[in-house]
Coordinates of C-alpha atoms in Angstrom, one line a residue:
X977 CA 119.5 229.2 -27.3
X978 CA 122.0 227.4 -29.3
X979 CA 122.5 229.6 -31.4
X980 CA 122.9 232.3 -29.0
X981 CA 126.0 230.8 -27.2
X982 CA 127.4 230.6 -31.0
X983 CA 127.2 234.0 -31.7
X984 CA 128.8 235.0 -28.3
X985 CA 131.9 232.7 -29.1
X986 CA 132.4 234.4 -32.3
X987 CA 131.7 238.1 -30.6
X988 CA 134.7 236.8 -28.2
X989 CA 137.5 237.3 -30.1
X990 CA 136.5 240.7 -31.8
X991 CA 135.7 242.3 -28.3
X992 CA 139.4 241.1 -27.2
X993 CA 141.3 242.7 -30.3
X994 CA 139.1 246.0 -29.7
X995 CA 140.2 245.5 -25.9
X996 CA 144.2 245.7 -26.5
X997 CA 143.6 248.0 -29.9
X998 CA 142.6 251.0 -26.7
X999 CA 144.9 250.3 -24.4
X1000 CA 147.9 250.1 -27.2
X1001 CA 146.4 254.3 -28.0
X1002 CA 146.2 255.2 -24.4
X1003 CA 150.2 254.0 -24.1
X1004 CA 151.3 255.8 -27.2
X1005 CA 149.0 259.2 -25.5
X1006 CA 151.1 258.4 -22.6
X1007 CA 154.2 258.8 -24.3
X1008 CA 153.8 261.5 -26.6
X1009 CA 156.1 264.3 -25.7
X1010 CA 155.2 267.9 -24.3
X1011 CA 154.7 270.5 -26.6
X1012 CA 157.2 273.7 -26.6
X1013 CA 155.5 276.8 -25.5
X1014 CA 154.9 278.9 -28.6
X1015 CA 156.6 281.9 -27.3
X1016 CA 159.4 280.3 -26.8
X1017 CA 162.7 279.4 -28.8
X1018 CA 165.2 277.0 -28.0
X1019 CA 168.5 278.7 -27.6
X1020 CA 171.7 278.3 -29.3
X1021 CA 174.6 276.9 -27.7
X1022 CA 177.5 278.8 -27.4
X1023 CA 180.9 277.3 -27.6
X1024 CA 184.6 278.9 -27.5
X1025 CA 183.2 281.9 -25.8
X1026 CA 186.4 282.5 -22.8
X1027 CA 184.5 285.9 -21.5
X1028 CA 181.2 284.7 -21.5
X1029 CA 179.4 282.8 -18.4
X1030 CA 177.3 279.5 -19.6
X1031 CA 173.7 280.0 -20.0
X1032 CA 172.5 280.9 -16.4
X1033 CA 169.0 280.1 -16.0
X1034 CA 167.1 280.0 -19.1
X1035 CA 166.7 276.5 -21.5
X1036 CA 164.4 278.7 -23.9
X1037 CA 164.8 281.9 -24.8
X1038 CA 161.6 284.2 -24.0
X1039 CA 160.1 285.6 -27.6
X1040 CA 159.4 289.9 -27.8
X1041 CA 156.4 291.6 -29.3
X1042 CA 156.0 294.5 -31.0
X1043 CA 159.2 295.6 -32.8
X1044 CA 161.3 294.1 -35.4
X1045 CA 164.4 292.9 -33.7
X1046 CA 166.8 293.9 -31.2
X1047 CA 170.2 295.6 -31.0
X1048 CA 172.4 294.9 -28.9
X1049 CA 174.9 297.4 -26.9
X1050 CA 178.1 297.4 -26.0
X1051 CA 180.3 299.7 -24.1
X1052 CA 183.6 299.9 -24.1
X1053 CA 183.8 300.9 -20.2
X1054 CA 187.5 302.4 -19.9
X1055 CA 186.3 305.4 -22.6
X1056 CA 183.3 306.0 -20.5
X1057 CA 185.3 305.5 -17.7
X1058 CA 187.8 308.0 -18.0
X1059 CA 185.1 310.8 -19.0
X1060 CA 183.0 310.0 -16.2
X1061 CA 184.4 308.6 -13.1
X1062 CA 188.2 308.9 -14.2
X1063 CA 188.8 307.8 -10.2
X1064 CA 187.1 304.7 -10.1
X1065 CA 185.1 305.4 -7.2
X1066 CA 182.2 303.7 -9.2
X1067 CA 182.0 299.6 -9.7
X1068 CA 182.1 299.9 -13.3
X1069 CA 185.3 301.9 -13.1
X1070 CA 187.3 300.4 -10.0
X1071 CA 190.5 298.7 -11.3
X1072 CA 190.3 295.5 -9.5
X1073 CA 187.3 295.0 -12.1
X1074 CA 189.0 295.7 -14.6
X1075 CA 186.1 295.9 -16.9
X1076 CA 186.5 295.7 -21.0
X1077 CA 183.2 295.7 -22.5
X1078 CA 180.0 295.9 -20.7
X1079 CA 176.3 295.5 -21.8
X1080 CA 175.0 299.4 -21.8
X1081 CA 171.9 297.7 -23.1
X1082 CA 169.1 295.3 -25.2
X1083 CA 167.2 297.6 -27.5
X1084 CA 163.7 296.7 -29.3
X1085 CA 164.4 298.4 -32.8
X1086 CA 162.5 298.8 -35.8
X1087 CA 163.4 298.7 -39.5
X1088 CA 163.1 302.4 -39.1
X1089 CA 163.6 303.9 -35.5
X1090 CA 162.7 302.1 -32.2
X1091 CA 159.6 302.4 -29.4
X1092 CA 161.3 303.5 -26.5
X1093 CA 159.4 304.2 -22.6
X1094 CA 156.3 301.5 -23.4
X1095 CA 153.8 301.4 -21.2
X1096 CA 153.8 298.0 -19.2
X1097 CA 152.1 296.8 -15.9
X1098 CA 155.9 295.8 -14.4
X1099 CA 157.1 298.1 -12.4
X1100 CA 159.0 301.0 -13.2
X1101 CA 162.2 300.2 -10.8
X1102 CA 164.6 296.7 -11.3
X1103 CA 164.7 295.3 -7.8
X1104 CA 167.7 294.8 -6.5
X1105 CA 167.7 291.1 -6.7
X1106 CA 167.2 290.8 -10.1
X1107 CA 169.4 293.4 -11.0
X1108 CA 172.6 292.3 -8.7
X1109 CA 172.4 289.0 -10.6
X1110 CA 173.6 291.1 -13.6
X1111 CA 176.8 292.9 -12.0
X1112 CA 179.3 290.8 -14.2
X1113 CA 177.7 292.2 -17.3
X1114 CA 176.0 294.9 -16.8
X1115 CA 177.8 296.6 -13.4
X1116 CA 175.7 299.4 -12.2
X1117 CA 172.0 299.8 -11.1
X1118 CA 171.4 302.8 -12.2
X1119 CA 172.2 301.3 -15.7
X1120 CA 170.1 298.7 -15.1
X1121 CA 167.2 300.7 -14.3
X1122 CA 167.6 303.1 -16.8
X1123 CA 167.1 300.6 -19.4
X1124 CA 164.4 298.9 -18.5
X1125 CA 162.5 301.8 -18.3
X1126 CA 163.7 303.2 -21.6
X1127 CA 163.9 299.8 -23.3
X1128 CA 162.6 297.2 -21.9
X1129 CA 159.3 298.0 -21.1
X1130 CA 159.1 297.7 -25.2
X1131 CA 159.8 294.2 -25.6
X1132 CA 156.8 292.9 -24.5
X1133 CA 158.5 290.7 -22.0
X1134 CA 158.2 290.3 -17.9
X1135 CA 161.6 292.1 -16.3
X1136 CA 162.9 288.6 -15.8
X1137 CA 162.1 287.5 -19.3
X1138 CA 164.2 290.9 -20.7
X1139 CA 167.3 290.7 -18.9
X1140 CA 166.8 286.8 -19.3
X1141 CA 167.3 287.7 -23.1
X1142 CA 169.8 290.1 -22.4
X1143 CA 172.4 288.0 -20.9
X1144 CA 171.7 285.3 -23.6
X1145 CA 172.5 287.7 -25.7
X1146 CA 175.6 288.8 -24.2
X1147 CA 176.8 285.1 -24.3
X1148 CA 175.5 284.9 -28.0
X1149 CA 179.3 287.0 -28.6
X1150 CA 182.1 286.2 -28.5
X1151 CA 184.9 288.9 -27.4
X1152 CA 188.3 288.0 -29.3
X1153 CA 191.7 288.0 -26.6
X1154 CA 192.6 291.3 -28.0
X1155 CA 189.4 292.8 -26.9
X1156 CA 189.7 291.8 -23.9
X1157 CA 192.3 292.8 -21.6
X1158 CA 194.4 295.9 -23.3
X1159 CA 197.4 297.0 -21.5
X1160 CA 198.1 300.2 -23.1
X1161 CA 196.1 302.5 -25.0
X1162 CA 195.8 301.2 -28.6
X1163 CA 195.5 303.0 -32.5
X1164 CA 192.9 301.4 -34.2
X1165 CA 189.9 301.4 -36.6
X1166 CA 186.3 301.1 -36.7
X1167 CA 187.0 298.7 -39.6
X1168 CA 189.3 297.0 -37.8
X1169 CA 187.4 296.6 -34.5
X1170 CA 184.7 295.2 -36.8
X1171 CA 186.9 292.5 -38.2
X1172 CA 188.1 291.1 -35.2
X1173 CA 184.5 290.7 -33.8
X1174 CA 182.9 288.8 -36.8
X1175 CA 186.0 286.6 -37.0
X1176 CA 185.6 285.8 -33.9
X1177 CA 181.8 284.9 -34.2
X1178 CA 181.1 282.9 -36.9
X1179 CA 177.7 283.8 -38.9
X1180 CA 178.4 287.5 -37.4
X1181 CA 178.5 289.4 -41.2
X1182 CA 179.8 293.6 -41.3
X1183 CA 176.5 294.4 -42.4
X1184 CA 175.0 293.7 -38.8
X1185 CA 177.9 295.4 -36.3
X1186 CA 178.4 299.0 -35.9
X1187 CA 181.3 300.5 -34.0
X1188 CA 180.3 303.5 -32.1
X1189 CA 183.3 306.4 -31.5
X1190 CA 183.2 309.7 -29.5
X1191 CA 186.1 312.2 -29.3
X1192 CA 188.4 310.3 -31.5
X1193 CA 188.1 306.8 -29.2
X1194 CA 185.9 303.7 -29.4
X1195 CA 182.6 304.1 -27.5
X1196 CA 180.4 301.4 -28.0
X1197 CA 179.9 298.0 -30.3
X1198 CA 176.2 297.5 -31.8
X1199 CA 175.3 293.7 -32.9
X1200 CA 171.9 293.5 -34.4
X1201 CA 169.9 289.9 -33.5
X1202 CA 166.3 288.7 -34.6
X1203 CA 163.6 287.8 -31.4
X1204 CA 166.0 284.8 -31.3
X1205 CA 169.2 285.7 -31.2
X1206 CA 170.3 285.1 -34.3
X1207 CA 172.6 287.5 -36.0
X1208 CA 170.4 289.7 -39.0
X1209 CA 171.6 292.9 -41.2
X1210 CA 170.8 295.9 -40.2
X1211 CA 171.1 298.8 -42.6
X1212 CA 169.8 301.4 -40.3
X1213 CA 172.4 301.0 -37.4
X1214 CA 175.2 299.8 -39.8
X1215 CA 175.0 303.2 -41.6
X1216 CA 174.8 304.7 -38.6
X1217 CA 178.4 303.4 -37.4
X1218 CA 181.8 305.3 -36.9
X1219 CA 183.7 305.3 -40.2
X1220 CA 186.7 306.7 -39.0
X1221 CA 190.0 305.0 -39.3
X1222 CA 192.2 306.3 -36.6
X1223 CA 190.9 305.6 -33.0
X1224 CA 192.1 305.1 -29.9
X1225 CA 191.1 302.2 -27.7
X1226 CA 192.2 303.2 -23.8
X1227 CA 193.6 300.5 -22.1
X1228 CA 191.2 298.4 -19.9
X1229 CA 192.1 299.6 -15.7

């Protein structure tokens, strides 16, 4: 019996260290951070970019499937403006908007070529909650639609999660002052067009911008990005740009 009691005072001590050795490992499991989702990427602060809102709603940037990278598209709204609606009657053309560049769209793209009209259980229309919530970059419906149908349903991505991306990556540039407001129709180059966007964003190289031209005038800017946002070459759409060197840029309204 003696001996009993002696063994239990020496088992004392050992059953205490085991005690607080647990509960130490149940804090530090208590305190171990949350994991990031794996399809998603934390996005890049933007900083010095005047023309561009702050990131809206998003702290991660949604990740695509099923296409290399995406390009993004900008229009230079006063050309398409004065072929299409040279009245303003339209949003996108009324001068007290006095729109400069808006996003005609996010594209999935391929090395070579690009899926376009995926099949996708979202639905074929943008409501018109969502799509209002893009008006100062993107100012018509019809737009809006139009490209989520075409391209959008190929990014793997929920409606939300694509134009999520889409105005990340519109605040991903950076549109220089001269780009901005013009107050008189302007001579220019493709070249030159090019130049003052990748000074104006650093890590932005010539080999991943094309300038797109149609009748002698500036159309359209394309800036190629990786799944997240990151500017990447692309040889495929930089061949593919305008190489003329006497343009016109129409003023902004």
């Amino acid at each position: 019996m003696i001996r009993l009691f002696s063994d239990l005072r020496r088992l004392v001590p050992v059953l205490f260290s085991l005690f607080i050795l647990a509960s130490c490992n149940d804090d530090q499991a208590e305190q171990k951070p949350p994991q990031k989702n794996a399809n998603t990427v934390t996005a890049t602060p933007i900083a010095g970019n005047s023309t561009a809102r702050a990131p809206s709603n998003t702290k991660f940037v949604p990740l695509g499937s099923g296409f290399d990278f995406y390009v993004l598209s900008l229009s230079w709204s006063p050309t398409w403006c004065l072929e299409n609606d040279p009245s303003g009657r339209s949003q996108q053309c009324a001068v007290e908007n006095s729109h400069g560049f808006i996003v005609h769209g996010l594209w999935p793209q391929n090395e070579r070529g690009y899926p376009e009209f995926c099949r996708t259980r979202e639905p074929d229309r943008v409501p018109d909650a969502l799509g209002r919530t893009l008006f100062d970059i993107m100012p018509s419906m019809g737009l809006i639609g139009h490209e989520w149908r075409k391209h959008g349903s190929c990014s793997g991505l929920s409606q939300k999660d694509y134009f999520a991306v889409l105005r990340a990556a519109r605040e991903r540039v950076s549109i220089p002052a001269s780009l901005q407001t013009v107050r008189s129709q302007q001579r220019t180059s493709a070249a030159d067009i090019e130049t003052r966007l990748t000074t104006a964003n650093p890590g932005l190289q010539a080999n991943a911008i094309a300038v797109g031209c149609s009748a002698g005038q500036v159309e359209e800017v394309r800036i190629c990005f990786t799944k997240d946002l990151g500017f990447r070459a692309c040889g495929e759409i930089d061949r593919g740009g305008c190489k003329m060197k006497n343009l016109s840029l129409p003023a902004t309204p």
